Short mmCIF file of C-alpha atoms in Angstrom, two decimals:
data_model
loop_
_atom_site.label_atom_id
_atom_site.label_comp_id
_atom_site.label_asym_id
_atom_site.label_seq_id
_atom_site.Cartn_x
_atom_site.Cartn_y
_atom_site.Cartn_z
CA MET G 14 36.25 168.09 190.45
CA THR G 15 33.24 166.35 189.00
CA ALA G 16 33.31 165.18 185.40
CA THR G 17 30.17 165.79 183.42
CA LEU G 18 29.14 163.19 180.86
CA THR G 19 27.79 164.79 177.72
CA PRO G 20 25.20 162.62 176.05
CA ARG G 21 25.66 161.84 172.39
CA PRO G 22 23.49 164.20 170.32
CA PRO G 23 20.48 162.57 168.62
CA ALA G 24 21.79 163.69 165.25
CA ALA G 25 25.06 161.86 165.86
CA ARG G 26 23.19 158.71 166.88
CA ARG G 27 21.08 158.89 163.73
CA ALA G 28 24.18 159.41 161.62
CA GLY G 29 25.82 156.37 163.26
CA ARG G 30 22.78 154.21 162.53
CA SER G 31 22.67 155.50 158.97
CA ARG G 32 26.33 154.63 158.40
CA PHE G 33 25.83 151.13 159.80
CA LEU G 34 22.76 150.57 157.60
CA ARG G 35 24.77 151.64 154.56
CA THR G 36 27.52 149.21 155.53
CA LEU G 37 24.95 146.46 156.10
CA HIS G 38 23.40 147.12 152.69
CA ALA G 39 26.83 147.02 151.06
CA GLU G 40 27.65 143.67 152.66
CA TRP G 41 24.26 142.24 151.68
CA THR G 42 24.76 143.41 148.11
CA LYS G 43 28.21 141.84 148.12
CA PHE G 44 26.79 138.52 149.38
CA ARG G 45 23.85 138.24 146.99
CA THR G 46 25.86 139.18 143.92
CA VAL G 47 28.33 136.31 144.38
CA ARG G 48 26.52 133.51 142.60
CA GLY G 49 28.60 130.77 144.20
CA TRP G 50 27.58 131.82 147.73
CA VAL G 51 23.89 132.01 146.82
CA LEU G 52 23.98 128.60 145.13
CA ALA G 53 25.86 127.12 148.09
CA MET G 54 23.22 128.36 150.53
CA ALA G 55 20.49 126.90 148.31
CA GLY G 56 22.46 123.64 148.40
CA ALA G 57 22.56 123.80 152.20
CA LEU G 58 18.77 124.11 152.26
CA LEU G 59 18.36 121.18 149.87
CA ALA G 60 20.87 118.99 151.74
CA THR G 61 19.13 119.59 155.07
CA ILE G 62 15.77 118.60 153.63
CA VAL G 63 16.89 115.58 151.60
CA VAL G 64 19.07 114.01 154.28
CA GLY G 65 16.35 114.57 156.87
CA LEU G 66 13.72 112.80 154.79
CA LEU G 67 15.81 109.79 153.74
CA GLY G 68 14.76 107.78 156.80
CA THR G 69 11.08 107.98 155.86
CA ALA G 70 11.61 106.57 152.37
CA ALA G 71 11.24 102.89 153.35
CA PRO G 72 8.03 101.29 154.68
CA ALA G 73 7.80 100.33 158.35
CA PRO G 74 8.83 96.77 159.25
CA GLY G 75 5.90 94.39 159.17
CA GLY G 76 3.98 96.52 156.67
CA ARG G 77 1.75 98.11 159.30
CA GLY G 78 -0.86 100.51 158.04
CA ALA G 79 -0.83 104.20 158.80
CA GLY G 80 -4.04 104.08 160.79
CA SER G 81 -2.80 101.73 163.50
CA VAL G 82 0.37 103.33 164.77
CA SER G 83 -0.73 106.33 166.82
CA TYR G 84 0.29 106.88 170.42
CA PRO G 85 -2.46 107.59 172.92
CA LYS G 86 -2.31 111.22 174.02
CA GLY G 87 -2.57 112.46 177.59
CA PRO G 88 -4.48 115.54 178.80
CA GLY G 89 -1.57 117.78 177.81
CA GLY G 90 -1.27 116.31 174.30
CA GLU G 91 1.83 114.30 175.17
CA ALA G 92 2.35 110.73 173.95
CA VAL G 93 1.62 108.29 176.77
CA ASN G 94 1.76 104.66 177.75
CA ASP G 95 -1.51 103.72 179.42
CA SER G 96 -1.53 99.95 179.86
CA PHE G 97 -2.41 98.24 183.15
CA TYR G 98 -4.84 95.81 184.69
CA PHE G 99 -7.70 97.54 186.48
CA VAL G 100 -10.13 96.12 189.07
CA HIS G 101 -12.76 98.85 189.32
CA ARG G 102 -16.20 100.10 190.17
CA THR G 103 -18.05 103.27 189.24
CA LEU G 104 -17.81 106.31 191.51
CA VAL G 105 -20.36 109.10 191.08
CA GLY G 106 -19.33 112.36 192.70
CA ASP G 107 -17.25 112.37 195.86
CA GLY G 108 -15.93 109.30 197.62
CA THR G 109 -13.07 107.53 199.38
CA LEU G 110 -11.21 104.30 198.64
CA THR G 111 -8.94 102.65 201.21
CA VAL G 112 -7.05 99.38 200.80
CA SER G 113 -4.08 97.52 202.23
CA LEU G 114 -1.33 96.40 199.85
CA ARG G 115 0.30 93.33 201.39
CA ALA G 116 2.85 92.41 198.72
CA LEU G 117 4.27 93.57 195.39
CA THR G 118 6.06 90.89 193.39
CA GLY G 119 7.11 90.48 189.79
CA VAL G 120 8.73 88.32 187.16
CA ALA G 121 10.70 89.19 184.01
CA ASP G 122 11.55 87.07 181.01
CA THR G 123 15.31 87.41 180.55
CA GLY G 124 15.29 85.53 177.25
CA SER G 125 18.02 83.22 178.48
CA GLY G 126 15.79 80.38 179.60
CA LYS G 127 15.41 81.74 183.11
CA ALA G 128 12.88 83.98 184.76
CA ALA G 129 14.09 86.89 186.89
CA ARG G 130 11.99 87.11 190.03
CA GLY G 131 11.22 90.39 191.76
CA ALA G 132 9.31 93.55 190.92
CA GLN G 133 10.98 96.05 188.61
CA PRO G 134 12.00 99.36 190.27
CA TRP G 135 9.12 101.22 188.60
CA ALA G 136 6.57 98.39 188.79
CA LYS G 137 3.38 99.79 190.34
CA ALA G 138 0.46 98.49 192.35
CA GLY G 139 -2.06 100.71 194.11
CA ILE G 140 -5.35 102.55 193.75
CA ILE G 141 -6.44 104.91 191.02
CA VAL G 142 -9.27 107.27 190.05
CA LYS G 143 -9.56 107.44 186.25
CA GLU G 144 -12.04 109.42 184.21
CA SER G 145 -12.70 106.52 181.84
CA LEU G 146 -11.25 103.28 180.51
CA THR G 147 -10.01 105.14 177.42
CA GLN G 148 -6.23 105.32 177.11
CA GLY G 149 -4.92 108.80 177.84
CA SER G 150 -7.86 109.88 180.00
CA PRO G 151 -7.10 111.93 183.15
CA TYR G 152 -6.28 110.06 186.36
CA ALA G 153 -4.73 110.30 189.80
CA ALA G 154 -3.21 107.36 191.67
CA VAL G 155 -1.35 106.53 194.85
CA MET G 156 0.81 103.43 194.65
CA VAL G 157 3.71 101.38 195.90
CA THR G 158 6.62 100.85 193.47
CA GLY G 159 9.17 98.09 193.27
CA GLY G 160 12.13 100.26 194.23
CA HIS G 161 11.02 103.85 194.83
CA GLY G 162 8.60 103.61 197.72
CA VAL G 163 5.15 105.14 197.73
CA ARG G 164 4.36 107.62 194.94
CA MET G 165 1.42 109.75 193.91
CA GLN G 166 1.18 110.24 190.16
CA TYR G 167 -1.38 111.94 187.96
CA ASP G 168 -1.95 112.77 184.30
CA TYR G 169 1.13 110.76 183.27
CA THR G 170 3.84 113.41 183.67
CA HIS G 171 3.48 114.27 187.38
CA ASP G 172 5.16 112.30 190.15
CA THR G 173 5.39 112.99 193.90
CA ALA G 174 7.43 110.87 196.31
CA GLY G 175 5.87 109.52 199.50
CA PRO G 176 7.18 107.24 202.27
CA SER G 177 10.05 104.96 201.25
CA GLY G 178 10.39 101.23 201.80
CA LYS G 179 8.96 98.03 200.37
CA VAL G 180 5.83 96.19 201.36
CA THR G 181 5.79 92.68 202.83
CA GLN G 182 3.24 90.46 204.50
CA ASP G 183 4.59 91.62 207.86
CA SER G 184 4.78 95.25 206.81
CA PRO G 185 1.86 96.09 204.49
CA ARG G 186 1.15 99.59 203.22
CA ARG G 187 -2.30 101.15 203.54
CA LEU G 188 -3.29 103.46 200.70
CA ARG G 189 -6.18 105.90 200.45
CA LEU G 190 -7.60 108.19 197.78
CA VAL G 191 -10.16 110.88 198.59
CA ARG G 192 -12.08 112.57 195.79
CA SER G 193 -13.85 115.90 196.32
CA GLY G 194 -14.97 117.46 193.06
CA ASP G 195 -11.91 118.00 190.87
CA ASN G 196 -9.58 117.53 193.83
CA ILE G 197 -7.99 114.21 194.76
CA ILE G 198 -5.81 113.59 197.81
CA GLY G 199 -3.57 110.57 198.26
CA TYR G 200 -2.56 109.14 201.64
CA ALA G 201 -0.33 106.33 202.89
CA SER G 202 -0.08 104.63 206.27
CA ALA G 203 2.07 101.91 207.78
CA ASP G 204 -0.39 100.97 210.52
CA GLY G 205 -3.80 102.24 209.39
CA SER G 206 -4.06 104.82 212.16
CA GLN G 207 -1.40 107.42 211.34
CA TRP G 208 -1.85 108.69 207.78
CA THR G 209 0.65 110.70 205.72
CA GLU G 210 -0.57 112.89 202.92
CA VAL G 211 1.45 111.94 199.82
CA GLY G 212 -0.01 114.60 197.57
CA ARG G 213 -3.10 116.48 196.47
CA VAL G 214 -3.93 117.26 192.86
CA LYS G 215 -6.58 119.05 190.85
CA LEU G 216 -7.89 117.51 187.64
CA PRO G 217 -9.82 120.39 186.01
CA GLY G 218 -13.07 119.31 184.39
CA LEU G 219 -12.94 115.78 185.82
CA ALA G 220 -16.20 114.01 184.96
CA ARG G 221 -18.65 113.45 187.79
CA THR G 222 -18.83 109.74 187.00
CA VAL G 223 -15.43 108.03 187.02
CA ARG G 224 -13.88 104.61 187.44
CA ALA G 225 -11.88 103.87 190.56
CA GLY G 226 -10.22 100.82 192.06
CA LEU G 227 -7.06 98.71 192.22
CA PHE G 228 -4.40 98.35 189.55
CA ALA G 229 -1.06 96.70 188.80
CA THR G 230 1.42 97.26 185.97
CA SER G 231 5.11 96.87 185.22
CA PRO G 232 7.38 98.35 182.54
CA GLU G 233 9.81 96.07 180.78
CA ALA G 234 12.95 94.96 182.59
CA LYS G 235 16.13 96.80 181.65
CA GLN G 236 19.16 94.61 181.04
CA ASP G 237 22.73 95.70 180.36
CA THR G 238 24.64 93.14 178.32
CA VAL G 239 27.84 93.08 176.29
CA ALA G 240 25.68 93.76 173.24
CA GLY G 241 24.20 96.88 174.83
CA THR G 242 21.12 97.82 176.80
CA GLY G 243 18.02 95.72 176.19
CA PHE G 244 14.51 95.33 177.56
CA SER G 245 12.48 92.21 178.20
CA PRO G 246 8.83 91.54 179.16
CA ALA G 247 7.89 91.82 182.83
CA VAL G 248 4.76 91.71 184.96
CA ALA G 249 3.89 92.84 188.49
CA THR G 250 1.45 91.36 190.98
CA GLY G 251 -0.10 93.23 193.87
CA ALA G 252 -1.76 91.41 196.79
CA PHE G 253 -4.53 93.64 198.18
CA GLY G 254 -6.73 93.35 201.22
CA ARG G 255 -10.46 94.05 201.18
CA PRO G 256 -11.21 97.50 199.73
CA SER G 257 -13.16 99.91 201.93
CA VAL G 258 -15.26 102.59 200.22
CA THR G 259 -17.42 105.53 201.23
CA GLY G 260 -19.38 108.00 199.13
CA GLY G 261 -21.13 107.64 195.79
CA TRP G 262 -19.99 104.18 194.78
CA SER G 263 -22.12 101.92 192.58
CA GLN G 264 -23.56 98.77 194.14
CA SER G 265 -22.18 96.54 191.35
CA ALA G 266 -19.44 93.99 192.01
CA TRP G 267 -15.79 94.73 191.34
CA GLY G 268 -14.91 93.95 187.70
CA GLY G 269 -11.61 93.59 185.86
CA THR G 270 -10.47 95.31 182.65
CA GLN G 271 -7.23 95.29 180.72
CA VAL G 272 -6.64 98.94 179.87
CA GLY G 273 -4.60 99.24 176.70
CA GLY G 274 -2.59 96.35 175.32
CA ASP G 275 -1.30 93.55 177.53
CA ALA G 276 2.16 95.03 177.09
CA GLY G 277 5.15 93.09 178.29
CA THR G 278 3.42 89.73 178.76
CA SER G 279 4.51 87.92 175.62
CA GLY G 280 7.65 86.21 176.90
CA SER G 281 7.93 82.51 177.54
CA TYR G 282 7.79 82.95 181.31
CA THR G 283 5.37 85.87 181.55
CA SER G 284 2.93 84.40 179.04
CA THR G 285 1.46 82.26 181.81
CA THR G 286 0.85 85.32 183.98
CA LYS G 287 -1.02 87.69 181.72
CA GLY G 288 -2.97 90.55 183.22
CA GLY G 289 -5.89 89.54 185.39
CA PHE G 290 -7.17 89.26 188.94
CA THR G 291 -8.35 86.68 191.44
CA ARG G 292 -10.34 87.03 194.62
CA THR G 293 -8.77 85.99 197.89
CA ASP G 294 -10.14 85.01 201.25
CA GLY G 295 -11.56 87.89 203.24
CA GLY G 296 -12.64 89.89 200.16
CA GLY G 297 -9.18 90.83 198.92
CA PHE G 298 -7.73 90.69 195.40
CA THR G 299 -4.55 89.62 193.67
CA VAL G 300 -4.00 91.79 190.59
CA THR G 301 -1.39 91.12 187.88
CA GLY G 302 -0.58 93.56 185.10
CA ALA G 303 2.07 94.83 182.69
CA GLY G 304 2.80 98.00 180.77
CA ASP G 305 3.03 101.45 182.30
CA ILE G 306 1.04 104.57 183.13
CA ALA G 307 3.53 107.23 182.10
CA PRO G 308 4.67 109.48 179.26
CA VAL G 309 6.46 107.99 176.28
CA VAL G 310 10.02 109.27 176.42
CA GLY G 311 11.56 107.91 173.23
CA GLY G 312 14.68 105.77 173.20
CA PRO G 313 13.93 102.03 173.00
CA ALA G 314 10.40 102.73 174.19
CA LEU G 315 9.75 104.65 170.98
CA GLY G 316 10.10 101.41 169.04
CA VAL G 317 9.83 101.67 165.27
CA GLY G 318 9.07 105.34 165.13
CA PHE G 319 10.29 108.87 164.49
CA SER G 320 10.71 111.96 166.59
CA VAL G 321 11.16 115.51 165.31
CA GLU G 322 14.92 115.18 165.83
CA ASN G 323 15.02 112.36 163.28
CA PHE G 324 13.57 114.59 160.58
CA LEU G 325 16.20 117.25 161.31
CA VAL G 326 19.23 114.97 161.20
CA GLY G 327 20.13 116.59 157.87
CA THR G 328 21.01 119.80 159.72
CA PHE G 329 24.60 118.62 160.09
CA ALA G 330 24.92 118.38 156.28
CA GLY G 331 23.53 121.86 155.76
CA LEU G 332 25.76 123.25 158.48
CA ILE G 333 28.91 122.12 156.67
CA VAL G 334 27.92 124.32 153.71
CA VAL G 335 26.84 127.20 155.97
CA ILE G 336 30.18 127.07 157.77
CA ALA G 337 32.09 127.09 154.49
CA VAL G 338 30.18 130.12 153.16
CA GLY G 339 30.43 131.98 156.47
CA THR G 340 34.19 131.49 156.46
CA VAL G 341 34.75 132.48 152.82
CA PHE G 342 32.61 135.59 153.34
CA ILE G 343 35.61 137.09 155.17
CA THR G 344 38.61 135.01 154.05
CA GLY G 345 37.74 135.55 150.37
CA GLU G 346 38.31 139.27 150.82
CA TYR G 347 41.65 138.62 152.48
CA ARG G 348 42.70 136.33 149.66
CA ARG G 349 41.78 138.78 146.91
CA GLY G 350 42.96 141.87 148.78
CA LEU G 351 39.47 143.37 148.67
CA LEU G 352 39.27 143.98 152.41
CA ARG G 353 41.54 147.03 152.03
CA THR G 354 38.99 148.53 149.65
CA THR G 355 36.16 147.72 152.07
CA MET G 356 38.00 149.33 154.97
CA ALA G 357 38.82 152.39 152.91
CA ALA G 358 35.12 152.87 152.25
CA THR G 359 34.17 152.06 155.84
CA PRO G 360 37.00 152.90 158.27
CA SER G 361 35.19 151.38 161.28
CA ARG G 362 36.43 147.79 161.20
CA SER G 363 34.06 146.56 163.91
CA ARG G 364 31.16 148.00 161.90
CA VAL G 365 32.24 146.02 158.83
CA LEU G 366 32.60 142.80 160.79
CA GLY G 367 29.27 143.38 162.53
CA ALA G 368 27.52 143.91 159.19
CA LYS G 369 29.08 140.73 157.80
CA ALA G 370 27.93 138.80 160.88
CA LEU G 371 24.36 140.06 160.46
CA VAL G 372 24.28 139.14 156.78
CA ALA G 373 25.85 135.70 157.20
CA GLY G 374 23.83 134.94 160.33
CA GLY G 375 20.60 136.24 158.83
CA VAL G 376 20.91 134.19 155.65
CA ALA G 377 21.91 131.07 157.61
CA SER G 378 19.01 131.59 160.01
CA ALA G 379 16.55 131.79 157.11
CA ILE G 380 18.03 128.60 155.61
CA GLY G 381 17.65 126.68 158.88
CA LEU G 382 14.14 127.99 159.59
CA VAL G 383 12.83 127.22 156.10
CA ALA G 384 14.47 123.79 156.04
CA ALA G 385 12.92 122.84 159.40
CA ALA G 386 9.53 124.28 158.43
CA ILE G 387 9.51 122.07 155.33
CA THR G 388 11.16 118.94 156.69
CA VAL G 389 9.18 118.45 159.89
CA PRO G 390 5.61 118.41 158.47
CA VAL G 391 6.63 116.59 155.29
CA GLY G 392 8.60 114.03 157.28
CA GLU G 393 5.74 113.43 159.70
CA ARG G 394 3.27 112.92 156.85
CA SER G 395 5.63 110.59 155.00
CA ALA G 396 6.46 108.54 158.09
CA ARG G 397 2.81 108.05 159.05
CA GLY G 398 1.94 107.15 155.48
CA ARG G 399 4.52 104.35 155.55
CA GLY G 400 3.30 102.90 158.82
CA PHE G 401 5.77 104.45 161.30
CA ARG G 402 4.86 105.93 164.65
CA VAL G 403 5.54 109.64 164.99
CA PHE G 404 6.27 111.05 168.42
CA PRO G 405 3.75 113.89 168.96
CA VAL G 406 4.80 117.26 170.34
CA THR G 407 2.92 120.45 171.12
CA ALA G 408 2.66 123.30 168.63
CA ALA G 409 4.91 125.40 170.89
CA THR G 410 7.61 122.72 170.76
CA ASP G 411 7.38 122.58 166.97
CA VAL G 412 7.86 126.36 166.80
CA ARG G 413 10.79 126.22 169.23
CA VAL G 414 12.50 123.53 167.16
CA MET G 415 12.05 125.39 163.88
CA VAL G 416 13.17 128.75 165.24
CA GLY G 417 15.96 127.05 167.16
CA THR G 418 17.24 125.36 164.01
CA GLY G 419 17.45 128.76 162.36
CA LEU G 420 19.36 130.19 165.32
CA LEU G 421 21.64 127.14 165.35
CA CYS G 422 22.60 127.82 161.73
CA ALA G 423 23.02 131.54 162.44
CA ALA G 424 25.34 130.96 165.39
CA ALA G 425 27.40 128.49 163.34
CA ALA G 426 27.75 131.05 160.53
CA VAL G 427 28.90 133.78 162.94
CA LEU G 428 31.36 131.36 164.57
CA ALA G 429 32.74 130.50 161.12
CA LEU G 430 33.03 134.20 160.24
CA GLY G 431 34.91 134.93 163.47
CA VAL G 432 37.31 132.01 163.07
CA GLY G 433 37.85 132.97 159.43
CA ALA G 434 38.75 136.51 160.46
CA LEU G 435 41.18 135.16 163.05
CA LEU G 436 42.92 132.56 160.86
CA ARG G 437 42.51 134.33 157.50
CA ARG G 438 42.73 130.97 155.72
CA SER G 439 39.58 129.32 154.38
CA GLY G 440 40.67 125.69 154.59
CA SER G 441 41.97 125.88 158.15
CA ALA G 442 38.99 127.87 159.41
CA VAL G 443 36.40 125.59 157.80
CA ALA G 444 38.15 122.47 159.11
CA LEU G 445 38.36 123.88 162.64
CA VAL G 446 34.70 124.94 162.83
CA VAL G 447 33.40 121.71 161.29
CA ALA G 448 35.58 119.75 163.69
CA SER G 449 34.13 121.70 166.64
CA ILE G 450 30.43 121.51 165.70
CA VAL G 451 29.64 118.73 163.25
CA LEU G 452 32.25 116.13 164.22
CA PRO G 453 31.36 116.04 167.97
CA PHE G 454 27.67 115.78 167.05
CA LEU G 455 28.27 112.80 164.76
CA LEU G 456 30.54 111.05 167.28
CA ALA G 457 28.16 111.62 170.20
CA THR G 458 24.97 110.53 168.45
CA SER G 459 26.39 107.57 166.51
CA GLY G 460 27.05 105.51 169.64
CA VAL G 461 30.73 104.90 168.86
CA LEU G 462 31.78 106.62 172.10
CA PRO G 463 30.91 105.70 175.71
CA PRO G 464 27.87 107.61 177.02
CA GLY G 465 30.00 109.70 179.38
CA ALA G 466 32.29 110.88 176.59
CA SER G 467 29.32 111.62 174.33
CA GLU G 468 27.64 113.71 177.02
CA TRP G 469 30.88 115.61 177.64
CA LEU G 470 31.11 116.52 173.95
CA LEU G 471 27.53 117.76 173.93
CA ARG G 472 28.13 119.88 177.02
CA MET G 473 31.51 121.44 176.34
CA THR G 474 31.83 121.83 172.56
CA PRO G 475 29.85 124.01 170.14
CA ALA G 476 27.94 120.83 169.21
CA ALA G 477 25.87 121.52 172.35
CA GLY G 478 23.81 123.80 170.12
CA PHE G 479 22.04 120.79 168.58
CA ALA G 480 20.17 120.43 171.89
CA VAL G 481 17.80 123.15 170.69
CA GLN G 482 16.25 120.55 168.38
CA GLN G 483 15.51 118.08 171.16
CA THR G 484 11.87 117.14 171.79
CA LEU G 485 12.19 113.87 173.72
CA PRO G 486 11.39 114.40 177.43
CA HIS G 487 13.37 112.94 180.30
CA TYR G 488 11.37 111.76 183.32
CA THR G 489 13.01 110.09 186.28
CA GLN G 490 9.94 107.90 186.82
CA VAL G 491 10.24 106.36 183.34
CA LEU G 492 12.87 103.73 182.68
CA SER G 493 14.70 104.25 179.39
CA VAL G 494 18.16 104.75 177.88
CA TYR G 495 18.80 108.46 178.30
CA GLU G 496 21.92 108.74 176.14
CA PRO G 497 22.92 110.87 173.13
CA SER G 498 22.80 107.77 170.91
CA THR G 499 19.05 107.51 171.59
CA GLY G 500 18.29 111.20 171.07
CA TYR G 501 18.92 112.75 174.50
CA TYR G 502 21.13 115.76 175.12
CA PRO G 503 22.64 116.52 178.53
CA LEU G 504 21.68 120.21 178.35
CA ALA G 505 18.27 121.81 178.04
CA PRO G 506 17.43 123.12 174.53
CA TRP G 507 18.15 126.81 175.08
CA ALA G 508 21.09 126.09 177.38
CA GLY G 509 22.73 124.01 174.66
CA LEU G 510 22.19 126.77 172.10
CA ALA G 511 23.67 129.27 174.58
CA VAL G 512 26.91 127.27 174.64
CA LEU G 513 27.22 127.54 170.85
CA CYS G 514 26.35 131.24 170.97
CA GLY G 515 29.04 131.72 173.61
CA TYR G 516 31.68 130.24 171.30
CA ALA G 517 30.39 132.40 168.42
CA ALA G 518 30.51 135.57 170.56
CA LEU G 519 34.05 134.73 171.74
CA ALA G 520 35.30 134.15 168.19
CA PHE G 521 33.60 137.32 166.96
CA GLY G 522 35.02 139.39 169.83
CA LEU G 523 38.55 138.13 169.25
CA ALA G 524 38.16 138.81 165.54
CA VAL G 525 37.16 142.41 166.23
CA VAL G 526 40.19 142.88 168.50
CA ARG G 527 42.55 141.40 165.91
CA LEU G 528 41.03 143.36 163.04
CA ARG G 529 41.47 146.61 164.95
CA GLY G 530 45.03 145.84 165.95
CA ARG G 531 46.52 144.73 162.62
CA ASP G 532 46.68 145.91 159.06
CA VAL G 533 44.40 144.14 156.64
#
């Protein structure tokens, strides 16, 4: 016998929607007519803004002016480091550059009276095609690194691995770049006869006339001490053979330019080896440089500066209020015995709880969105005006952070509502939700816990939702301190928010089950 499913009549569906809308309107009316809840939500908005802007109240150390603290921006609008020593000539149109790299060495100033010899893992020496000498201009390069073999990198954020191994006098590495229009291909060879393609890239709109040649640079040396992770100045030196060129090269001699600041060469040991080049027998070059050609990732590299996350640090203060209101929105009715009246008017208990969740979540979302929309631009303007650097992000990232902050507050409110319905006691519910969201966030980002424990908290607890506010990128080719205490979350933005939403959905679902199964 085959059962026939009878679809729900349209009139019944409309009646169901109408009943839910009436319930939603009743819950909204209930919320907005309780002056204490409205004032508390206004306080949450104010607390988020004020706490977020406190850090911009003092002037930057050293009294630097607002006009001198901007990061160079790459082709994609990202903040970049673009500091290296460049031995170059002009290339018009297509051409090829081939050179042998015979050694890559380095030195770092440890600050302890001794120099650390050896190239840093991400020290670089190789050949590069760059649109201009302006920081942030498009480029493509093939290089040898201190500890990661041959790489091809372009436009700061892109990195492709090539053959592994280090270069020595007995085992040099031949490098080649071929430009054809907007396309650039990088090659590497161990013997000069068998060539391996490392990568090919397209730089749309690349100028016909570019600069191309040899370069060397080195990021600062990372040091782990009992006092924490620190960085010290470092330089790299590449020993090149005679360059071989074909195509539209100028007939002028090779010239040297320090692109960007001479970053990392101010220590007592590295000060005698500032960026520069010397000619060697046979037409080769020795090139020494410091800095990096890479995106700025925040952490210690950010220096005295702010990221969007810094302006939103007040979210935790606003969330405490949001959690309290979301909890009392249900526990207050239990305490006063008003839930019986509500259920008598609306027998569907899940409908009542769903309407409460939409009201609490909607109000909390508006609070978070408005707070972020005010705090971020005001904080950026205030920070720049007082001489601080501000980490630039794209307009899409700004929108994601603002919308995400609203959703973070909404999910916290729904979680608080669900826990309140389960425990039916305001104090216990508020304490539990604050302890699960705000407390792990404060512990993880304050640096009082080991990095592993902090990352665990931001993966497994509802505090993972704060990841939706993250704007600092994580690149494997950039040395930094990628820990929660420096602004990095172990989960991607939307993945972190999904963890919080999962807890909220679980609490809400359990609350619906309990509300259906017990008298109110």
